[in-house]
Structures are given as structure tokens and as C-alpha cells.
Amino acid sequence: MKTTCTQKQAEHRQRIINAMKEQAISKGFHKASMSEIAKSAELSVGQIYRYFAHKDDIICALVEQTTLCRLELMPEFLNKQNWLDRHITPPNQARRNIRILTIEIKAEAARNSVISEICRKSHTLLRNRAVEIMQERYPMMDKQEIIARIDLLITITEGFVSRWDDQRQSYSAATISLYHKILDDILPD
């Protein structure tokens, strides 16, 4: 089967985005150079510039892909079953990489207005999807109450992400019990 130009372009774009992700996880966005991204993507720097005008464009594409993935996982995120296990247990390498990437994106958004704007749009999309799911699950609940619950759940989750290194130790039974109570309030049965 012959690869079309469009397929090849999509493959090249994805290799560039994957290379940016690898660089961000290993050394952060600031230290990721276009030559290192090109080397990791097995492309030339010139080829990268055919697809992305500058590094910010690659980061934006990475944020957009991450957002699409999170949109697909939103029903699972809002599933209370085993929620604590998914967020408290010591992370494996894949979860650790996701956490590092999330922190890198937030740090870059704090310094860079372009990335900040794409992150704001991402948050809005994710929050709106969460509201839709919660409205289906809790039709009697007021929309503002749903938004407040989602915002609290996001805050708790982002706290876990930012404290990922602390999660190498076990939480006490009292801490886990408190988390269960909070989750029961946020996501009632």
C-alpha cells in the first residue's frame, strides 16, 4: 500500500509532537532544542519548520492532543469507583510521565501567553464535557453546583499531580478515609 503525502505529513507531525513530549519529560520545554526534537523525530530541523513555525506551535499541538485524550477519558475520571487508587497509588513510569508533562505544561503556561491561552481553552472544553456527564448522571443537581463539584475534583486531582513525588509513601488510613468522604460528597451515589 502506497503512503499518501497527507499520511506522511500526519506521521511527520506526530513524530515531532512525540519528540517534543519526550524532550519535555526528560528535560522540560525550555531546555528542549529544535535540533534535539529533530534528532528524536528522525527529521531535519528544516522539516520541522514545514509543519510548525516555532516551538510554541509544537507545544500547542501537544496540549490539543492531550486535551482530546482527556476528553475521551472524562467518563472514567468522573467514575468514583477506585478513584483514589487511580490517583493515590505510587505511579508507574507511564503515570509518572503524564504527571511530569502536566506540570511542564502548567509551568510553560505560567510564562507564555500563547500556551496559557491554549491551556485555558483546554480547561474550558474539559470542564464543559465534565458538566455534560455530571448533568446526565445527576439530572436533579443544579448546574452551578455541578461546576463547583467539578472544580473541587480538579483541584484535588491537580494537587495529586503536583505532589506526585510525595505519593511514593503510603497515606494513613485517616487520610484515605477523609478522601473517601470528600469524594462521596463530590460524586454522590
PDB file of C-alpha atoms in Angstrom:
ATOM      1  CA  MET A   1       0.000   0.000   0.000  1.00  0.00           C
ATOM      2  CA  LYS A   2       1.379   3.362  -1.016  1.00  0.00           C
ATOM      3  CA  THR A   3       1.569   6.087   1.637  1.00  0.00           C
ATOM      4  CA  THR A   4      -0.077   9.318   0.525  1.00  0.00           C
ATOM      5  CA  CYS A   5       1.522  12.698   1.058  1.00  0.00           C
ATOM      6  CA  THR A   6      -1.140  13.544   3.620  1.00  0.00           C
ATOM      7  CA  GLN A   7      -0.473  10.356   5.589  1.00  0.00           C
ATOM      8  CA  LYS A   8       3.252  11.040   5.516  1.00  0.00           C
ATOM      9  CA  GLN A   9       2.688  14.606   6.688  1.00  0.00           C
ATOM     10  CA  ALA A  10       0.488  13.386   9.538  1.00  0.00           C
ATOM     11  CA  GLU A  11       3.142  10.838  10.503  1.00  0.00           C
ATOM     12  CA  HIS A  12       5.850  13.508  10.491  1.00  0.00           C
ATOM     13  CA  ARG A  13       3.734  15.871  12.578  1.00  0.00           C
ATOM     14  CA  GLN A  14       3.075  13.103  15.093  1.00  0.00           C
ATOM     15  CA  ARG A  15       6.748  12.172  15.286  1.00  0.00           C
ATOM     16  CA  ILE A  16       7.563  15.821  16.021  1.00  0.00           C
ATOM     17  CA  ILE A  17       4.887  16.030  18.718  1.00  0.00           C
ATOM     18  CA  ASN A  18       6.090  12.747  20.254  1.00  0.00           C
ATOM     19  CA  ALA A  19       9.663  14.008  20.207  1.00  0.00           C
ATOM     20  CA  MET A  20       8.593  17.230  21.944  1.00  0.00           C
ATOM     21  CA  LYS A  21       6.799  15.152  24.568  1.00  0.00           C
ATOM     22  CA  GLU A  22       9.932  13.059  25.172  1.00  0.00           C
ATOM     23  CA  GLN A  23      12.075  16.179  25.473  1.00  0.00           C
ATOM     24  CA  ALA A  24       9.596  17.862  27.838  1.00  0.00           C
ATOM     25  CA  ILE A  25       9.508  14.813  30.099  1.00  0.00           C
ATOM     26  CA  SER A  26      13.269  14.363  30.169  1.00  0.00           C
ATOM     27  CA  LYS A  27      14.421  17.989  30.399  1.00  0.00           C
ATOM     28  CA  GLY A  28      11.472  20.377  30.179  1.00  0.00           C
ATOM     29  CA  PHE A  29      10.181  22.579  27.372  1.00  0.00           C
ATOM     30  CA  HIS A  30      12.721  25.344  27.986  1.00  0.00           C
ATOM     31  CA  LYS A  31      15.717  23.080  27.502  1.00  0.00           C
ATOM     32  CA  ALA A  32      14.274  21.223  24.513  1.00  0.00           C
ATOM     33  CA  SER A  33      16.029  22.492  21.398  1.00  0.00           C
ATOM     34  CA  MET A  34      14.721  22.172  17.872  1.00  0.00           C
ATOM     35  CA  SER A  35      17.830  20.178  16.919  1.00  0.00           C
ATOM     36  CA  GLU A  36      17.160  17.655  19.724  1.00  0.00           C
ATOM     37  CA  ILE A  37      13.493  17.438  18.742  1.00  0.00           C
ATOM     38  CA  ALA A  38      14.533  16.866  15.112  1.00  0.00           C
ATOM     39  CA  LYS A  39      17.030  14.179  16.105  1.00  0.00           C
ATOM     40  CA  SER A  40      14.460  12.388  18.266  1.00  0.00           C
ATOM     41  CA  ALA A  41      11.847  12.634  15.481  1.00  0.00           C
ATOM     42  CA  GLU A  42      14.430  11.427  12.948  1.00  0.00           C
ATOM     43  CA  LEU A  43      13.821  14.508  10.815  1.00  0.00           C
ATOM     44  CA  SER A  44      15.832  17.588   9.967  1.00  0.00           C
ATOM     45  CA  VAL A  45      15.199  20.909  11.689  1.00  0.00           C
ATOM     46  CA  GLY A  46      14.100  22.250   8.297  1.00  0.00           C
ATOM     47  CA  GLN A  47      11.467  19.519   8.060  1.00  0.00           C
ATOM     48  CA  ILE A  48      10.106  20.504  11.465  1.00  0.00           C
ATOM     49  CA  TYR A  49       9.626  24.073  10.248  1.00  0.00           C
ATOM     50  CA  ARG A  50       7.468  22.773   7.372  1.00  0.00           C
ATOM     51  CA  TYR A  51       4.948  21.637   9.973  1.00  0.00           C
ATOM     52  CA  PHE A  52       5.430  24.056  12.871  1.00  0.00           C
ATOM     53  CA  ALA A  53       6.520  27.704  12.717  1.00  0.00           C
ATOM     54  CA  HIS A  54       8.169  27.514  16.154  1.00  0.00           C
ATOM     55  CA  LYS A  55       8.404  25.506  19.334  1.00  0.00           C
ATOM     56  CA  ASP A  56       5.221  27.065  20.790  1.00  0.00           C
ATOM     57  CA  ASP A  57       3.236  25.578  17.901  1.00  0.00           C
ATOM     58  CA  ILE A  58       4.500  22.098  18.770  1.00  0.00           C
ATOM     59  CA  ILE A  59       3.603  22.620  22.436  1.00  0.00           C
ATOM     60  CA  CYS A  60       0.122  23.816  21.423  1.00  0.00           C
ATOM     61  CA  ALA A  61      -0.346  20.702  19.271  1.00  0.00           C
ATOM     62  CA  LEU A  62       0.753  18.566  22.217  1.00  0.00           C
ATOM     63  CA  VAL A  63      -1.744  20.319  24.526  1.00  0.00           C
ATOM     64  CA  GLU A  64      -4.505  19.821  21.944  1.00  0.00           C
ATOM     65  CA  GLN A  65      -3.737  16.085  21.701  1.00  0.00           C
ATOM     66  CA  THR A  66      -3.611  15.770  25.462  1.00  0.00           C
ATOM     67  CA  THR A  67      -6.979  17.522  25.689  1.00  0.00           C
ATOM     68  CA  LEU A  68      -8.567  15.133  23.177  1.00  0.00           C
ATOM     69  CA  CYS A  69      -7.252  12.171  25.159  1.00  0.00           C
ATOM     70  CA  ARG A  70      -8.611  13.621  28.396  1.00  0.00           C
ATOM     71  CA  LEU A  71     -11.997  14.256  26.771  1.00  0.00           C
ATOM     72  CA  GLU A  72     -12.183  10.557  25.922  1.00  0.00           C
ATOM     73  CA  LEU A  73     -11.197   9.615  29.479  1.00  0.00           C
ATOM     74  CA  MET A  74     -13.585  12.061  31.164  1.00  0.00           C
ATOM     75  CA  PRO A  75     -16.269   9.443  31.999  1.00  0.00           C
ATOM     76  CA  GLU A  76     -13.566   7.369  33.726  1.00  0.00           C
ATOM     77  CA  PHE A  77     -12.233  10.430  35.566  1.00  0.00           C
ATOM     78  CA  LEU A  78     -15.729  11.103  36.926  1.00  0.00           C
ATOM     79  CA  ASN A  79     -16.160   7.476  37.967  1.00  0.00           C
ATOM     80  CA  LYS A  80     -15.812   7.285  41.740  1.00  0.00           C
ATOM     81  CA  GLN A  81     -15.026   3.555  41.690  1.00  0.00           C
ATOM     82  CA  ASN A  82     -11.335   3.112  42.546  1.00  0.00           C
ATOM     83  CA  TRP A  83     -10.760   6.856  42.101  1.00  0.00           C
ATOM     84  CA  LEU A  84      -8.326   7.015  44.996  1.00  0.00           C
ATOM     85  CA  ASP A  85      -6.382   4.011  43.767  1.00  0.00           C
ATOM     86  CA  ARG A  86      -6.011   5.649  40.355  1.00  0.00           C
ATOM     87  CA  HIS A  87      -4.734   8.888  41.895  1.00  0.00           C
ATOM     88  CA  ILE A  88      -3.004   7.992  45.169  1.00  0.00           C
ATOM     89  CA  THR A  89      -1.122   4.788  44.469  1.00  0.00           C
ATOM     90  CA  PRO A  90       2.537   5.243  43.619  1.00  0.00           C
ATOM     91  CA  PRO A  91       2.736   5.978  39.910  1.00  0.00           C
ATOM     92  CA  ASN A  92       4.210   3.618  37.364  1.00  0.00           C
ATOM     93  CA  GLN A  93       6.532   5.108  34.728  1.00  0.00           C
ATOM     94  CA  ALA A  94       3.696   5.951  32.310  1.00  0.00           C
ATOM     95  CA  ARG A  95       1.680   7.754  35.005  1.00  0.00           C
ATOM     96  CA  ARG A  96       4.830   9.480  36.230  1.00  0.00           C
ATOM     97  CA  ASN A  97       5.494  10.753  32.683  1.00  0.00           C
ATOM     98  CA  ILE A  98       1.931  12.054  32.389  1.00  0.00           C
ATOM     99  CA  ARG A  99       2.364  13.909  35.671  1.00  0.00           C
ATOM    100  CA  ILE A 100       5.690  15.413  34.603  1.00  0.00           C
ATOM    101  CA  LEU A 101       4.182  16.515  31.292  1.00  0.00           C
ATOM    102  CA  THR A 102       1.183  18.057  33.044  1.00  0.00           C
ATOM    103  CA  ILE A 103       3.432  20.033  35.384  1.00  0.00           C
ATOM    104  CA  GLU A 104       5.631  21.130  32.453  1.00  0.00           C
ATOM    105  CA  ILE A 105       2.591  22.366  30.511  1.00  0.00           C
ATOM    106  CA  LYS A 106       1.317  24.318  33.517  1.00  0.00           C
ATOM    107  CA  ALA A 107       4.758  25.836  34.120  1.00  0.00           C
ATOM    108  CA  GLU A 108       5.052  26.842  30.471  1.00  0.00           C
ATOM    109  CA  ALA A 109       1.546  28.341  30.564  1.00  0.00           C
ATOM    110  CA  ALA A 110       2.586  30.473  33.544  1.00  0.00           C
ATOM    111  CA  ARG A 111       5.413  32.005  31.473  1.00  0.00           C
ATOM    112  CA  ASN A 112       3.982  32.001  27.971  1.00  0.00           C
ATOM    113  CA  SER A 113       0.737  33.723  26.983  1.00  0.00           C
ATOM    114  CA  VAL A 114       0.313  31.560  23.855  1.00  0.00           C
ATOM    115  CA  ILE A 115       0.466  28.362  25.895  1.00  0.00           C
ATOM    116  CA  SER A 116      -1.647  29.935  28.625  1.00  0.00           C
ATOM    117  CA  GLU A 117      -4.420  30.629  26.111  1.00  0.00           C
ATOM    118  CA  ILE A 118      -4.403  27.098  24.683  1.00  0.00           C
ATOM    119  CA  CYS A 119      -4.493  25.726  28.249  1.00  0.00           C
ATOM    120  CA  ARG A 120      -7.432  27.991  29.089  1.00  0.00           C
ATOM    121  CA  LYS A 121      -9.310  26.689  26.049  1.00  0.00           C
ATOM    122  CA  SER A 122      -8.410  23.128  27.013  1.00  0.00           C
ATOM    123  CA  HIS A 123      -9.695  23.635  30.552  1.00  0.00           C
ATOM    124  CA  THR A 124     -12.961  25.074  29.202  1.00  0.00           C
ATOM    125  CA  LEU A 125     -13.501  22.101  26.868  1.00  0.00           C
ATOM    126  CA  LEU A 126     -12.732  19.594  29.603  1.00  0.00           C
ATOM    127  CA  ARG A 127     -14.896  21.343  32.165  1.00  0.00           C
ATOM    128  CA  ASN A 128     -17.820  21.617  29.739  1.00  0.00           C
ATOM    129  CA  ARG A 129     -17.585  17.901  28.977  1.00  0.00           C
ATOM    130  CA  ALA A 130     -17.462  17.107  32.685  1.00  0.00           C
ATOM    131  CA  VAL A 131     -20.567  19.253  33.233  1.00  0.00           C
ATOM    132  CA  GLU A 132     -22.415  17.344  30.472  1.00  0.00           C
ATOM    133  CA  ILE A 133     -21.548  13.994  32.039  1.00  0.00           C
ATOM    134  CA  MET A 134     -22.490  15.142  35.528  1.00  0.00           C
ATOM    135  CA  GLN A 135     -25.796  16.585  34.289  1.00  0.00           C
ATOM    136  CA  GLU A 136     -26.628  13.183  32.767  1.00  0.00           C
ATOM    137  CA  ARG A 137     -25.697  11.373  35.978  1.00  0.00           C
ATOM    138  CA  TYR A 138     -27.331  13.870  38.348  1.00  0.00           C
ATOM    139  CA  PRO A 139     -30.242  15.458  36.465  1.00  0.00           C
ATOM    140  CA  MET A 140     -31.695  16.973  39.640  1.00  0.00           C
ATOM    141  CA  MET A 141     -28.462  18.770  40.508  1.00  0.00           C
ATOM    142  CA  ASP A 142     -28.151  22.480  39.712  1.00  0.00           C
ATOM    143  CA  LYS A 143     -25.556  23.352  37.036  1.00  0.00           C
ATOM    144  CA  GLN A 144     -23.684  25.742  39.358  1.00  0.00           C
ATOM    145  CA  GLU A 145     -23.440  23.018  41.990  1.00  0.00           C
ATOM    146  CA  ILE A 146     -22.098  20.622  39.355  1.00  0.00           C
ATOM    147  CA  ILE A 147     -19.485  23.178  38.311  1.00  0.00           C
ATOM    148  CA  ALA A 148     -18.443  23.660  41.932  1.00  0.00           C
ATOM    149  CA  ARG A 149     -18.068  19.893  42.389  1.00  0.00           C
ATOM    150  CA  ILE A 150     -16.044  19.556  39.205  1.00  0.00           C
ATOM    151  CA  ASP A 151     -13.803  22.460  40.188  1.00  0.00           C
ATOM    152  CA  LEU A 152     -13.144  20.860  43.563  1.00  0.00           C
ATOM    153  CA  LEU A 153     -12.395  17.479  41.978  1.00  0.00           C
ATOM    154  CA  ILE A 154      -9.989  19.157  39.532  1.00  0.00           C
ATOM    155  CA  THR A 155      -8.284  20.961  42.413  1.00  0.00           C
ATOM    156  CA  ILE A 156      -7.821  17.703  44.297  1.00  0.00           C
ATOM    157  CA  THR A 157      -6.515  15.957  41.181  1.00  0.00           C
ATOM    158  CA  GLU A 158      -4.106  18.760  40.333  1.00  0.00           C
ATOM    159  CA  GLY A 159      -2.897  18.624  43.927  1.00  0.00           C
ATOM    160  CA  PHE A 160      -2.100  14.937  43.472  1.00  0.00           C
ATOM    161  CA  VAL A 161      -0.301  15.704  40.221  1.00  0.00           C
ATOM    162  CA  SER A 162       1.795  18.476  41.744  1.00  0.00           C
ATOM    163  CA  ARG A 163       2.654  16.309  44.755  1.00  0.00           C
ATOM    164  CA  TRP A 164       3.440  13.161  42.757  1.00  0.00           C
ATOM    165  CA  ASP A 165       6.784  12.698  44.481  1.00  0.00           C
ATOM    166  CA  ASP A 166       5.052  12.636  47.901  1.00  0.00           C
ATOM    167  CA  GLN A 167       2.917   9.741  46.684  1.00  0.00           C
ATOM    168  CA  ARG A 168       5.803   7.321  46.962  1.00  0.00           C
ATOM    169  CA  GLN A 169       4.880   6.955  50.591  1.00  0.00           C
ATOM    170  CA  SER A 170       1.675   5.392  51.869  1.00  0.00           C
ATOM    171  CA  TYR A 171      -1.144   7.589  53.064  1.00  0.00           C
ATOM    172  CA  SER A 172      -2.573   6.961  56.501  1.00  0.00           C
ATOM    173  CA  ALA A 173      -5.948   5.300  56.990  1.00  0.00           C
ATOM    174  CA  ALA A 174      -7.284   8.607  58.338  1.00  0.00           C
ATOM    175  CA  THR A 175      -6.179  10.451  55.182  1.00  0.00           C
ATOM    176  CA  ILE A 176      -7.713   7.848  52.895  1.00  0.00           C
ATOM    177  CA  SER A 177     -10.939   7.898  54.925  1.00  0.00           C
ATOM    178  CA  LEU A 178     -11.127  11.687  54.580  1.00  0.00           C
ATOM    179  CA  TYR A 179     -10.582  11.460  50.812  1.00  0.00           C
ATOM    180  CA  HIS A 180     -13.420   8.912  50.592  1.00  0.00           C
ATOM    181  CA  LYS A 181     -15.750  11.271  52.471  1.00  0.00           C
ATOM    182  CA  ILE A 182     -14.845  14.163  50.179  1.00  0.00           C
ATOM    183  CA  LEU A 183     -15.332  12.020  47.073  1.00  0.00           C
ATOM    184  CA  ASP A 184     -18.714  10.834  48.388  1.00  0.00           C
ATOM    185  CA  ASP A 185     -19.735  14.489  48.706  1.00  0.00           C
ATOM    186  CA  ILE A 186     -18.436  15.430  45.256  1.00  0.00           C
ATOM    187  CA  LEU A 187     -19.678  12.321  43.443  1.00  0.00           C
ATOM    188  CA  PRO A 188     -22.702  11.033  45.351  1.00  0.00           C
ATOM    189  CA  ASP A 189     -24.086   7.587  44.547  1.00  0.00           C
TER     190      ASP A 189
END
